[in-house]
């Protein structure tokens, strides 16, 4: 079974040549070489490498360097700024970049809460022209995402981290799936895909996190495995579990058939992002 992690991050130590904008929870560095070694140790064939917004904002140069050093192992996602008047030019340039598979909007306080916002819709329209999915970090904004999906039916919207607030360190929230009903409503939009990334950080139980499978089952039932993609959100999750645990929890569970597991852990990623890993 081809295994593809739908979201990982890599970054260097902070240095003047590529300074951090802020500090992300996790190790002092997770280089591309270290990330590939971790993937190889547990049989992960490839991953979607999301340029780290916290540290690098809209500069994807380190992700590009990792891709160049490890050809075939990573598809690349770059955050873009909907408020930037030149954002369409940025997307046009990214669409011509080797290895790119998608763009990302970080729907934080600086991004409009209006689904009709011109900047957001410029991004979604430009992405559709290039057949680029748009990843959305959108916790607390799921109703807005539904309106965005309805306004832009030709744009594939990929919901990061189940659309839920996920902890960076213990404790896990008392009701981590409180917003699940809002997430399930998005299944009505055929252009919405869910990333089951970082899910293990929502468990109140130790590995293999058996309390996850009832809420995850509701997501699988609503969206189908052709619109769900597993991933670890490594390295954000390091304070709660190991990389191996984030992978093996989905391999050892008896709640997935072999076919469903193959789709969730690789097949759907290939279809959504139109990318497959290759090993040298």
XYZ file of N, CA and C in Angstrom:
840
model
N 0.837 -1.192 0.000
C 0.000 0.000 0.000
C 0.875 1.246 0.000
N 0.660 2.121 -0.955
C 1.380 3.389 -1.000
C 0.863 4.293 0.117
N 1.774 4.779 0.958
C 1.393 5.600 2.108
C 1.889 7.031 1.905
N 0.954 7.983 1.956
C 1.281 9.398 1.783
C 0.699 10.184 2.950
N 1.541 10.915 3.633
C 1.128 11.777 4.740
C 0.615 13.097 4.141
N -0.621 13.466 4.448
C -1.247 14.629 3.814
C -0.782 15.970 4.364
N -0.033 15.978 5.465
C 0.544 17.248 5.928
C 1.718 17.014 6.854
N 2.857 17.543 6.445
C 4.036 17.603 7.298
C 4.661 18.993 7.136
N 5.550 19.338 8.078
C 6.279 20.603 8.022
C 7.766 20.328 8.198
N 8.579 21.161 7.589
C 10.027 21.117 7.800
C 10.528 22.548 7.935
N 11.555 22.711 8.753
C 12.123 24.040 8.948
C 13.534 23.915 9.496
N 14.336 24.928 9.228
C 15.686 25.015 9.767
C 15.666 25.696 11.131
N 16.808 25.638 11.806
C 16.977 26.486 12.978
C 16.904 27.946 12.549
N 16.479 28.776 13.455
C 16.405 30.205 13.168
C 17.804 30.747 12.853
N 17.941 31.448 11.734
C 19.243 32.036 11.398
C 19.014 33.264 10.527
N 19.986 34.159 10.452
C 19.783 35.427 9.737
C 19.447 35.271 8.264
N 19.903 34.193 7.651
C 19.638 34.009 6.233
C 18.188 33.678 5.919
N 17.495 33.063 6.868
C 16.065 32.763 6.719
C 15.435 32.879 8.095
N 15.271 34.095 8.593
C 14.815 34.297 9.980
C 13.362 33.900 10.168
N 13.047 33.446 11.368
C 11.675 33.098 11.717
C 10.879 34.356 12.016
N 9.609 34.320 11.652
C 8.687 35.384 12.052
C 8.155 35.156 13.459
N 8.053 33.880 13.851
C 7.565 33.500 15.179
C 8.012 32.061 15.432
N 7.705 31.551 16.617
C 8.148 30.215 17.010
C 6.968 29.252 16.957
N 7.167 28.113 16.314
C 6.163 27.056 16.245
C 6.446 26.023 17.321
N 5.385 25.460 17.920
C 5.573 24.376 18.871
C 6.293 23.231 18.168
N 7.335 22.716 18.813
C 8.050 21.596 18.226
C 9.536 21.698 18.461
N 10.303 20.816 17.827
C 11.754 20.821 17.990
C 12.383 22.110 17.464
N 13.657 22.310 17.813
C 14.381 23.487 17.341
C 14.534 23.486 15.831
N 14.546 22.310 15.231
C 14.574 22.188 13.781
C 14.035 20.822 13.388
N 13.455 20.760 12.223
C 13.110 19.487 11.583
C 13.455 19.680 10.117
N 14.657 19.322 9.754
C 15.118 19.533 8.388
C 14.469 18.532 7.448
N 14.621 18.801 6.171
C 14.123 17.851 5.186
C 14.751 16.480 5.358
N 16.060 16.442 5.639
C 16.735 15.155 5.839
C 16.150 14.412 7.035
N 15.897 15.125 8.125
C 15.322 14.495 9.307
C 13.916 13.995 9.044
N 13.158 14.762 8.282
C 11.793 14.371 7.970
C 11.770 13.112 7.109
N 12.631 13.050 6.106
C 12.703 11.868 5.253
C 13.129 10.643 6.070
N 14.066 10.815 6.981
C 14.492 9.700 7.827
C 13.341 9.186 8.679
N 12.536 10.090 9.235
C 11.379 9.681 10.035
C 10.359 8.942 9.184
N 10.118 9.422 7.966
C 9.191 8.759 7.062
C 9.695 7.368 6.682
N 10.985 7.276 6.357
C 11.553 5.991 5.955
C 11.478 4.970 7.087
N 11.631 5.432 8.328
C 11.636 4.519 9.474
C 10.305 3.823 9.673
N 9.216 4.426 9.187
C 7.888 3.830 9.385
C 7.189 3.531 8.055
N 7.913 3.589 6.957
C 7.346 3.187 5.683
C 6.360 4.160 5.083
N 6.592 5.469 5.262
C 5.776 6.483 4.595
C 6.484 6.878 3.308
N 5.814 6.673 2.183
C 6.458 6.826 0.887
C 6.645 8.278 0.459
N 5.715 9.134 0.851
C 5.783 10.532 0.448
C 4.898 11.357 1.344
N 4.936 12.674 1.158
C 4.145 13.555 2.016
C 3.879 14.866 1.302
N 2.829 15.526 1.744
C 2.531 16.881 1.308
C 3.219 17.820 2.293
N 4.231 18.516 1.810
C 5.028 19.406 2.640
C 4.432 20.806 2.567
N 3.893 21.252 3.690
C 3.236 22.552 3.776
C 4.228 23.555 4.346
N 4.572 24.561 3.573
C 5.500 25.585 4.046
C 4.962 26.208 5.334
N 5.837 26.344 6.323
C 5.413 26.716 7.674
C 5.104 28.213 7.748
N 3.828 28.541 7.898
C 3.426 29.935 7.948
C 3.931 30.624 9.220
N 3.877 29.935 10.344
C 4.273 30.544 11.607
C 5.677 31.125 11.523
N 6.589 30.373 10.917
C 7.985 30.794 10.856
C 8.305 31.609 9.612
N 7.789 31.152 8.475
C 8.220 31.715 7.201
C 7.160 32.553 6.495
N 5.962 32.679 7.103
C 4.873 33.432 6.498
C 4.660 32.970 5.040
N 4.786 33.854 4.080
C 4.452 33.497 2.697
C 5.683 33.112 1.869
N 6.817 32.952 2.543
C 8.067 32.560 1.885
C 8.198 31.038 1.908
N 8.078 30.416 0.750
C 8.148 28.955 0.666
C 9.534 28.467 0.253
N 10.558 29.296 0.417
C 11.882 28.943 -0.116
C 12.474 27.708 0.563
N 12.218 27.524 1.868
C 12.796 26.327 2.484
C 12.093 25.068 1.995
N 10.787 25.106 1.862
C 10.074 23.949 1.314
C 10.581 23.615 -0.085
N 10.852 24.631 -0.885
C 11.393 24.402 -2.226
C 12.774 23.766 -2.161
N 13.579 24.182 -1.178
C 14.907 23.596 -1.020
C 14.821 22.125 -0.618
N 13.878 21.809 0.265
C 13.681 20.410 0.670
C 13.240 19.568 -0.529
N 12.334 20.115 -1.319
C 11.869 19.401 -2.506
C 13.019 19.139 -3.460
N 13.885 20.110 -3.645
C 15.020 19.946 -4.549
C 16.000 18.897 -4.036
N 16.164 18.824 -2.714
C 17.097 17.864 -2.126
C 16.543 16.450 -2.089
N 15.209 16.327 -2.117
C 14.561 15.011 -2.024
C 13.508 14.894 -3.131
N 13.947 14.887 -4.377
C 12.977 14.854 -5.482
C 12.096 13.611 -5.418
N 10.821 13.822 -5.626
C 9.883 12.715 -5.643
C 9.241 12.386 -4.318
N 9.726 12.972 -3.222
C 9.186 12.602 -1.910
C 8.116 13.566 -1.405
N 8.070 14.786 -1.944
C 7.163 15.789 -1.396
C 6.402 16.540 -2.485
N 5.090 16.700 -2.264
C 4.320 17.702 -2.967
C 4.275 18.947 -2.100
N 4.237 20.121 -2.716
C 4.424 21.372 -1.986
C 3.159 22.214 -1.925
N 2.934 22.815 -0.745
C 1.820 23.733 -0.523
C 2.377 25.042 0.014
N 1.949 26.151 -0.582
C 2.411 27.481 -0.189
C 1.250 28.313 0.345
N 1.394 28.938 1.520
C 0.372 29.892 1.971
C 0.371 31.140 1.088
N -0.816 31.688 0.860
C -0.948 32.940 0.109
C -1.811 33.906 0.922
N -1.658 35.184 0.608
C -2.311 36.247 1.363
C -3.480 36.831 0.566
N -4.721 36.579 0.969
C -5.863 37.106 0.209
C -5.918 38.623 0.153
N -5.271 39.304 1.103
C -5.313 40.763 1.114
C -4.234 41.397 0.239
N -3.357 40.577 -0.336
C -2.282 41.078 -1.193
C -2.845 41.412 -2.578
N -2.736 42.649 -3.054
C -3.263 42.983 -4.383
C -2.640 42.162 -5.506
N -1.428 41.635 -5.253
C -0.734 40.850 -6.273
C -0.906 39.345 -6.080
N -1.887 38.931 -5.285
C -1.990 37.506 -4.947
C -2.241 36.642 -6.182
N -2.950 37.141 -7.172
C -3.190 36.346 -8.383
C -1.876 36.091 -9.113
N -1.000 37.078 -9.170
C 0.313 36.883 -9.777
C 1.116 35.845 -8.995
N 1.009 35.885 -7.675
C 1.691 34.901 -6.834
C 1.210 33.490 -7.148
N -0.102 33.326 -7.285
C -0.666 32.011 -7.585
C -0.263 31.561 -8.979
N -0.260 32.483 -9.935
C 0.175 32.138 -11.293
C 1.614 31.620 -11.289
N 2.480 32.289 -10.537
C 3.874 31.864 -10.466
C 4.008 30.522 -9.757
N 3.226 30.338 -8.684
C 3.284 29.069 -7.951
C 2.797 27.919 -8.829
N 1.800 28.164 -9.635
C 1.265 27.114 -10.507
C 2.310 26.608 -11.489
N 3.300 27.435 -11.797
C 4.367 27.041 -12.731
C 5.585 26.466 -12.021
N 5.509 26.295 -10.708
C 6.645 25.845 -9.904
C 6.686 24.324 -9.813
N 7.806 23.684 -10.118
C 7.904 22.224 -10.003
C 7.602 21.754 -8.585
N 6.774 20.732 -8.494
C 6.454 20.139 -7.197
C 5.236 20.697 -6.518
N 4.734 21.830 -6.978
C 3.581 22.434 -6.296
C 2.340 21.578 -6.490
N 1.526 21.480 -5.443
C 0.276 20.727 -5.553
C -0.936 21.532 -5.095
N -0.728 22.617 -4.319
C -1.854 23.367 -3.767
C -1.358 24.675 -3.186
N -2.319 25.525 -2.807
C -2.035 26.718 -2.017
C -2.820 26.617 -0.712
N -2.566 27.569 0.189
C -3.201 27.521 1.502
C -3.604 28.917 1.943
N -4.768 29.021 2.563
C -5.188 30.255 3.222
C -5.248 29.985 4.721
N -4.533 30.804 5.478
C -4.584 30.742 6.939
C -5.695 31.683 7.389
N -6.837 31.138 7.745
C -8.007 31.962 8.045
C -7.988 32.427 9.503
N -7.023 33.302 9.776
C -6.865 33.874 11.094
C -7.554 35.230 11.198
N -7.249 35.990 12.241
C -7.920 37.271 12.466
C -7.731 38.279 11.333
N -6.635 38.152 10.579
C -6.372 39.116 9.510
C -7.118 38.801 8.219
N -7.795 37.664 8.165
C -8.534 37.261 6.967
C -10.020 37.513 7.196
N -10.671 38.114 6.218
C -12.074 38.499 6.336
C -12.962 37.313 6.698
N -13.972 37.586 7.503
C -14.967 36.569 7.849
C -16.120 36.548 6.848
N -16.034 37.355 5.805
C -17.078 37.462 4.790
C -16.762 36.520 3.629
N -17.664 35.575 3.361
C -17.445 34.644 2.254
C -17.423 35.345 0.910
N -17.962 36.542 0.847
C -17.969 37.313 -0.392
C -16.757 38.238 -0.509
N -15.817 38.161 0.420
C -14.651 39.037 0.387
C -13.940 38.940 -0.962
N -13.664 40.070 -1.621
C -13.047 40.026 -2.951
C -11.684 39.334 -2.972
N -10.872 39.557 -1.925
C -9.561 38.932 -1.894
C -9.641 37.419 -1.821
N -10.485 36.919 -0.934
C -10.654 35.469 -0.827
C -11.130 34.891 -2.150
N -12.088 35.539 -2.757
C -12.644 34.987 -3.995
C -11.696 35.119 -5.174
N -10.804 36.110 -5.157
C -9.745 36.158 -6.172
C -8.837 34.943 -6.046
N -8.491 34.610 -4.807
C -7.645 33.434 -4.578
C -8.340 32.168 -5.077
N -9.604 31.997 -4.714
C -10.311 30.771 -5.075
C -10.496 30.665 -6.590
N -10.769 31.780 -7.244
C -10.937 31.758 -8.700
C -9.614 31.478 -9.397
N -8.520 32.095 -8.933
C -7.216 31.853 -9.542
C -6.785 30.406 -9.359
N -7.036 29.858 -8.175
C -6.697 28.457 -7.935
C -7.463 27.540 -8.875
N -8.737 27.824 -9.080
C -9.545 26.994 -9.969
C -9.008 27.032 -11.398
N -8.550 28.198 -11.844
C -8.009 28.300 -13.209
C -6.802 27.398 -13.402
N -6.046 27.217 -12.331
C -4.853 26.372 -12.416
C -5.099 24.959 -11.898
N -6.335 24.649 -11.545
C -6.671 23.334 -11.000
C -5.867 23.038 -9.732
N -5.677 24.069 -8.919
C -4.957 23.928 -7.656
C -5.955 23.858 -6.503
N -5.946 22.811 -5.700
C -6.761 22.817 -4.486
C -6.308 23.925 -3.538
N -7.241 24.380 -2.699
C -6.941 25.412 -1.709
C -7.111 24.808 -0.321
N -6.010 24.688 0.411
C -6.072 24.212 1.786
C -6.525 25.362 2.678
N -7.375 25.055 3.643
C -7.923 26.079 4.529
C -7.694 25.706 5.983
N -6.917 26.527 6.692
C -6.880 26.419 8.143
C -8.023 27.274 8.654
N -9.112 26.637 9.077
C -10.376 27.367 9.227
C -11.138 27.016 10.490
N -10.444 26.644 11.540
C -11.149 26.339 12.791
C -11.960 27.557 13.230
N -13.191 27.313 13.648
C -14.084 28.382 14.036
C -14.713 29.118 12.876
N -14.439 28.681 11.640
C -14.924 29.399 10.461
C -15.630 28.442 9.482
N -16.160 27.341 9.974
C -16.709 26.316 9.087
C -17.953 26.800 8.346
N -18.778 27.612 8.995
C -19.953 28.137 8.298
C -19.523 29.009 7.122
N -18.505 29.818 7.318
C -17.980 30.635 6.224
C -17.455 29.755 5.092
N -16.775 28.665 5.429
C -16.252 27.770 4.401
C -17.379 27.197 3.554
N -18.493 26.854 4.184
C -19.630 26.356 3.422
C -20.115 27.366 2.395
N -20.167 28.629 2.793
C -20.582 29.684 1.861
C -19.548 29.870 0.758
N -18.278 29.767 1.104
C -17.219 29.867 0.103
C -17.308 28.727 -0.904
N -17.584 27.526 -0.408
C -17.713 26.375 -1.300
C -18.873 26.544 -2.260
N -19.980 27.080 -1.766
C -21.148 27.292 -2.621
C -20.886 28.359 -3.674
N -20.140 29.396 -3.323
C -19.836 30.476 -4.268
C -18.800 30.066 -5.308
N -17.992 29.054 -4.996
C -16.872 28.659 -5.857
C -16.899 27.151 -6.110
N -17.914 26.657 -6.790
C -18.068 25.206 -6.933
C -16.965 24.541 -7.758
N -16.213 25.323 -8.531
C -15.138 24.746 -9.347
C -13.809 24.681 -8.603
N -13.769 25.206 -7.382
C -12.542 25.213 -6.590
C -12.591 24.115 -5.545
N -11.555 23.276 -5.521
C -11.479 22.217 -4.514
C -10.965 22.813 -3.211
N -11.770 22.744 -2.156
C -11.410 23.255 -0.838
C -11.036 22.085 0.066
N -9.864 22.152 0.652
C -9.342 21.085 1.499
C -9.266 21.603 2.934
N -10.050 21.011 3.821
C -10.154 21.476 5.202
C -9.030 20.875 6.035
N -8.153 21.729 6.548
C -7.044 21.266 7.371
C -7.530 20.788 8.733
N -6.943 19.685 9.206
C -7.059 19.242 10.600
C -8.501 19.071 11.063
N -9.344 18.499 10.179
C -10.757 18.233 10.460
C -11.549 19.503 10.741
N -10.958 20.658 10.473
C -11.642 21.918 10.758
C -11.814 22.195 12.241
N -11.097 21.466 13.083
C -11.285 21.556 14.532
C -10.062 22.180 15.205
N -10.279 22.746 16.362
C -9.175 23.280 17.150
C -8.405 22.120 17.763
N -7.111 22.043 17.465
C -6.294 20.938 17.961
C -5.204 21.459 18.884
N -4.922 20.724 19.968
C -3.935 21.212 20.938
C -2.508 21.055 20.434
N -1.643 21.960 20.888
C -0.217 21.866 20.614
C 0.505 21.069 21.694
N -0.138 20.944 22.839
C 0.430 20.202 23.957
C -0.726 19.790 24.864
N -0.496 18.827 25.776
C -1.571 18.446 26.704
C -1.987 19.630 27.558
N -3.231 19.636 28.055
C -4.234 18.575 27.918
C -5.060 18.709 26.650
N -5.660 17.584 26.258
C -6.616 17.580 25.154
C -7.903 18.253 25.631
N -8.551 19.067 24.814
C -9.807 19.698 25.228
C -10.837 18.670 25.691
N -11.687 19.064 26.632
C -12.676 18.141 27.188
C -13.604 17.603 26.113
N -13.993 18.438 25.155
C -14.874 18.008 24.062
C -14.245 18.410 22.726
N -13.244 17.668 22.284
C -12.503 18.075 21.087
C -13.320 18.032 19.807
N -14.421 17.287 19.800
C -15.247 17.179 18.600
C -16.542 17.988 18.715
N -16.528 19.021 19.539
C -17.738 19.815 19.750
C -18.252 20.439 18.460
N -17.361 20.789 17.531
C -17.771 21.422 16.278
C -18.013 20.425 15.153
N -18.031 19.136 15.485
C -18.211 18.119 14.441
C -19.501 18.306 13.646
N -20.651 18.647 14.269
C -21.870 18.839 13.461
C -21.690 19.893 12.366
N -20.956 20.961 12.643
C -20.723 21.982 11.626
C -19.859 21.436 10.500
N -18.861 20.629 10.856
C -18.016 20.020 9.837
C -18.828 19.110 8.929
N -19.698 18.310 9.510
C -20.467 17.341 8.723
C -21.389 18.033 7.711
N -21.837 19.244 8.020
C -22.682 19.977 7.074
C -21.954 20.255 5.755
N -20.628 20.342 5.808
C -19.859 20.640 4.602
C -19.857 19.487 3.607
N -20.287 18.315 4.039
C -20.342 17.170 3.121
C -21.323 17.412 1.983
N -22.248 18.343 2.155
C -23.204 18.661 1.088
C -22.531 19.303 -0.113
N -21.319 19.801 0.063
C -20.595 20.465 -1.021
C -19.590 19.484 -1.614
N -19.796 19.103 -2.867
C -18.944 18.097 -3.493
C -17.491 18.539 -3.613
N -17.235 19.840 -3.559
C -15.875 20.351 -3.737
C -15.101 20.491 -2.429
N -15.640 19.949 -1.335
C -14.962 20.015 -0.038
C -14.366 18.650 0.309
N -13.091 18.669 0.680
C -12.343 17.481 1.099
C -11.848 17.714 2.520
N -11.777 16.648 3.320
C -11.358 16.770 4.717
C -10.010 16.105 4.924
N -9.088 16.847 5.509
C -7.815 16.260 5.912
C -7.938 15.739 7.343
N -7.762 14.449 7.505
C -7.799 13.815 8.824
C -6.392 13.931 9.402
N -5.933 15.174 9.517
C -4.566 15.436 9.948
C -4.545 15.874 11.399
N -3.595 15.308 12.149
C -3.481 15.647 13.563
C -4.566 15.049 14.431
N -5.334 14.103 13.900
C -6.487 13.579 14.642
C -6.089 12.964 15.977
N -4.922 12.333 16.032
C -4.527 11.644 17.261
C -4.334 12.611 18.421
N -4.117 13.884 18.136
C -3.969 14.863 19.212
C -5.292 15.179 19.890
N -6.394 14.651 19.358
C -7.714 14.874 19.942
C -8.168 13.733 20.851
N -7.323 12.719 21.001
C -7.709 11.546 21.778
C -7.413 11.739 23.262
N -8.331 11.225 24.104
C -8.108 11.198 25.552
C -7.489 9.877 26.003
N -7.222 8.986 25.072
C -6.678 7.673 25.392
C -5.282 7.526 24.800
N -4.477 6.622 25.341
C -3.151 6.384 24.763
C -3.269 5.639 23.434
N -2.140 5.524 22.739
C -2.100 4.740 21.513
C -2.754 3.383 21.749
N -3.609 2.918 20.854
C -3.907 3.384 19.491
C -5.119 4.318 19.382
N -5.463 5.038 20.467
C -6.444 6.133 20.417
C -7.836 5.644 19.983
N -8.328 4.635 20.678
C -9.577 3.988 20.261
C -10.798 4.898 20.346
N -10.724 5.956 21.167
C -11.893 6.838 21.289
C -12.089 7.744 20.076
N -11.154 7.705 19.131
C -11.290 8.534 17.930
C -12.255 7.963 16.900
N -12.464 6.669 16.921
C -13.038 6.028 15.748
C -14.523 6.261 15.577
N -15.250 6.507 16.652
C -16.667 6.848 16.470
C -16.831 8.216 15.799
N -16.187 9.291 16.287
C -16.322 10.563 15.573
C -15.705 10.531 14.181
N -14.571 9.868 14.018
C -13.993 9.775 12.679
C -14.911 8.991 11.748
N -15.562 7.955 12.285
C -16.497 7.183 11.474
C -17.628 8.030 10.932
N -18.093 9.000 11.720
C -19.146 9.905 11.242
C -18.642 10.759 10.077
N -17.384 11.169 10.138
C -16.796 11.936 9.032
C -16.671 11.063 7.793
N -16.173 9.853 7.958
C -16.022 8.947 6.814
C -17.376 8.648 6.176
N -18.389 8.448 7.010
C -19.723 8.159 6.478
C -20.281 9.354 5.698
N -20.015 10.558 6.188
C -20.569 11.752 5.550
C -19.870 12.090 4.252
N -18.540 12.008 4.247
C -17.766 12.465 3.090
C -17.346 11.331 2.160
N -17.239 10.111 2.688
C -16.698 9.022 1.899
C -15.182 9.082 1.884
N -14.560 7.944 1.667
C -13.103 7.909 1.706
C -12.469 8.573 0.484
N -13.260 8.867 -0.533
C -12.716 9.605 -1.680
C -12.613 11.100 -1.402
N -13.073 11.536 -0.196
C -12.919 12.939 0.194
C -12.301 13.069 1.589
N -11.547 12.059 2.005
C -10.857 12.102 3.295
C -9.405 11.676 3.103
N -8.480 12.410 3.747
C -7.055 12.133 3.596
C -6.388 12.136 4.966
N -5.717 11.049 5.297
C -4.993 10.944 6.556
C -3.672 11.720 6.508
N -3.264 12.211 7.669
C -1.947 12.820 7.799
C -1.641 13.077 9.262
N -0.394 13.378 9.553
C 0.049 13.502 10.945
C 0.110 14.937 11.447
N 0.238 15.912 10.553
C 0.555 17.296 10.921
C 1.849 17.349 11.708
N 2.794 16.510 11.290
C 4.103 16.542 11.917
C 4.814 17.808 11.467
N 5.387 18.592 12.373
C 5.829 18.225 13.711
C 5.015 18.916 14.808
N 3.924 19.522 14.444
C 3.122 20.221 15.449
C 2.701 19.297 16.580
N 2.598 18.009 16.327
C 2.026 17.073 17.291
C 3.044 16.455 18.241
N 4.302 16.881 18.208
C 5.349 16.154 18.932
C 5.139 16.091 20.442
N 4.432 17.052 21.025
C 4.237 17.036 22.485
C 3.177 16.034 22.918
N 2.475 15.443 21.962
C 1.381 14.532 22.298
C 1.600 13.100 21.827
N 2.430 12.884 20.817
C 2.655 11.537 20.311
C 3.888 11.523 19.429
N 4.349 10.313 19.109
C 5.481 10.167 18.199
C 4.977 10.077 16.759
N 5.896 10.289 15.831
C 5.515 10.163 14.427
C 5.025 8.746 14.137
N 5.714 7.766 14.671
C 5.323 6.372 14.449
C 3.905 6.120 14.941
N 3.548 6.640 16.120
C 2.201 6.449 16.652
C 1.153 7.094 15.747
N 1.455 8.266 15.193
C 0.515 8.924 14.296
C 0.260 8.152 13.022
N 1.259 7.390 12.596
C 1.104 6.545 11.405
C 0.426 5.231 11.770
N 0.960 4.548 12.784
C 0.517 3.188 13.090
C -0.913 3.129 13.610
N -1.404 4.196 14.236
C -2.783 4.178 14.733
C -3.765 3.879 13.610
N -3.484 4.348 12.412
C -4.386 4.126 11.285
C -4.099 2.814 10.572
N -2.941 2.240 10.823
C -2.621 0.938 10.234
C -3.163 -0.219 11.054
N -3.181 -0.065 12.378
C -3.525 -1.206 13.224
C -5.011 -1.294 13.540
N -5.761 -0.228 13.335
C -7.175 -0.264 13.696
C -7.949 -1.269 12.848
N -8.925 -1.912 13.479
C -9.800 -2.827 12.736
C -11.060 -2.110 12.255
N -11.097 -0.785 12.396
C -12.266 -0.017 11.957
C -12.171 0.399 10.483
N -11.067 0.063 9.839
C -10.887 0.364 8.424
C -10.676 -0.929 7.646
N -11.352 -1.071 6.524
C -11.053 -2.179 5.621
C -9.743 -1.878 4.904
N -9.172 -2.865 4.265
C -7.927 -2.643 3.538
C -8.118 -1.609 2.436
N -9.251 -1.664 1.766
C -9.514 -0.713 0.693
C -9.698 0.701 1.218
N -10.424 0.838 2.331
C -10.623 2.161 2.923
C -9.294 2.732 3.424
N -8.482 1.864 4.018
C -7.181 2.316 4.525
C -6.286 2.779 3.369
N -6.302 2.057 2.283
C -5.485 2.436 1.131
C -5.914 3.786 0.568
N -7.211 4.036 0.534
C -7.701 5.335 0.055
C -7.328 6.441 1.030
N -7.586 6.222 2.308
C -7.378 7.246 3.330
C -5.906 7.611 3.469
N -5.022 6.621 3.365
C -3.609 6.831 3.642
C -2.772 7.016 2.382
N -3.405 7.320 1.270
C -2.599 7.562 0.073
C -3.379 7.761 -1.199
N -4.395 6.932 -1.413
C -5.107 6.980 -2.680
C -5.809 8.298 -2.935
N -6.488 8.831 -1.914
C -7.219 10.076 -2.099
C -6.265 11.258 -2.256
N -5.145 11.238 -1.555
C -4.140 12.289 -1.731
C -3.702 12.365 -3.187
N -3.461 11.215 -3.792
C -3.031 11.197 -5.187
C -4.077 11.819 -6.112
N -5.336 11.540 -5.837
C -6.407 12.051 -6.695
C -6.645 13.541 -6.482
N -6.673 13.974 -5.222
C -6.979 15.371 -4.915
C -5.868 16.293 -5.390
N -4.631 15.897 -5.115
C -3.494 16.750 -5.451
C -2.843 16.401 -6.792
N -3.329 15.324 -7.424
C -2.763 14.880 -8.707
C -1.246 14.735 -8.610
N -0.831 14.015 -7.587
C 0.609 13.851 -7.303
C 0.835 12.498 -6.653
N 1.949 11.897 -7.019
C 2.355 10.633 -6.403
C 3.852 10.687 -6.115
N 4.274 10.107 -4.991
C 5.707 10.115 -4.672
C 6.463 9.109 -5.510
N 7.730 9.389 -5.687
C 8.642 8.448 -6.336
C 9.917 8.434 -5.515
N 10.484 7.277 -5.338
C 11.745 7.160 -4.624
C 12.884 7.010 -5.622
N 13.993 7.722 -5.337
C 15.160 7.659 -6.227
C 15.757 6.254 -6.178
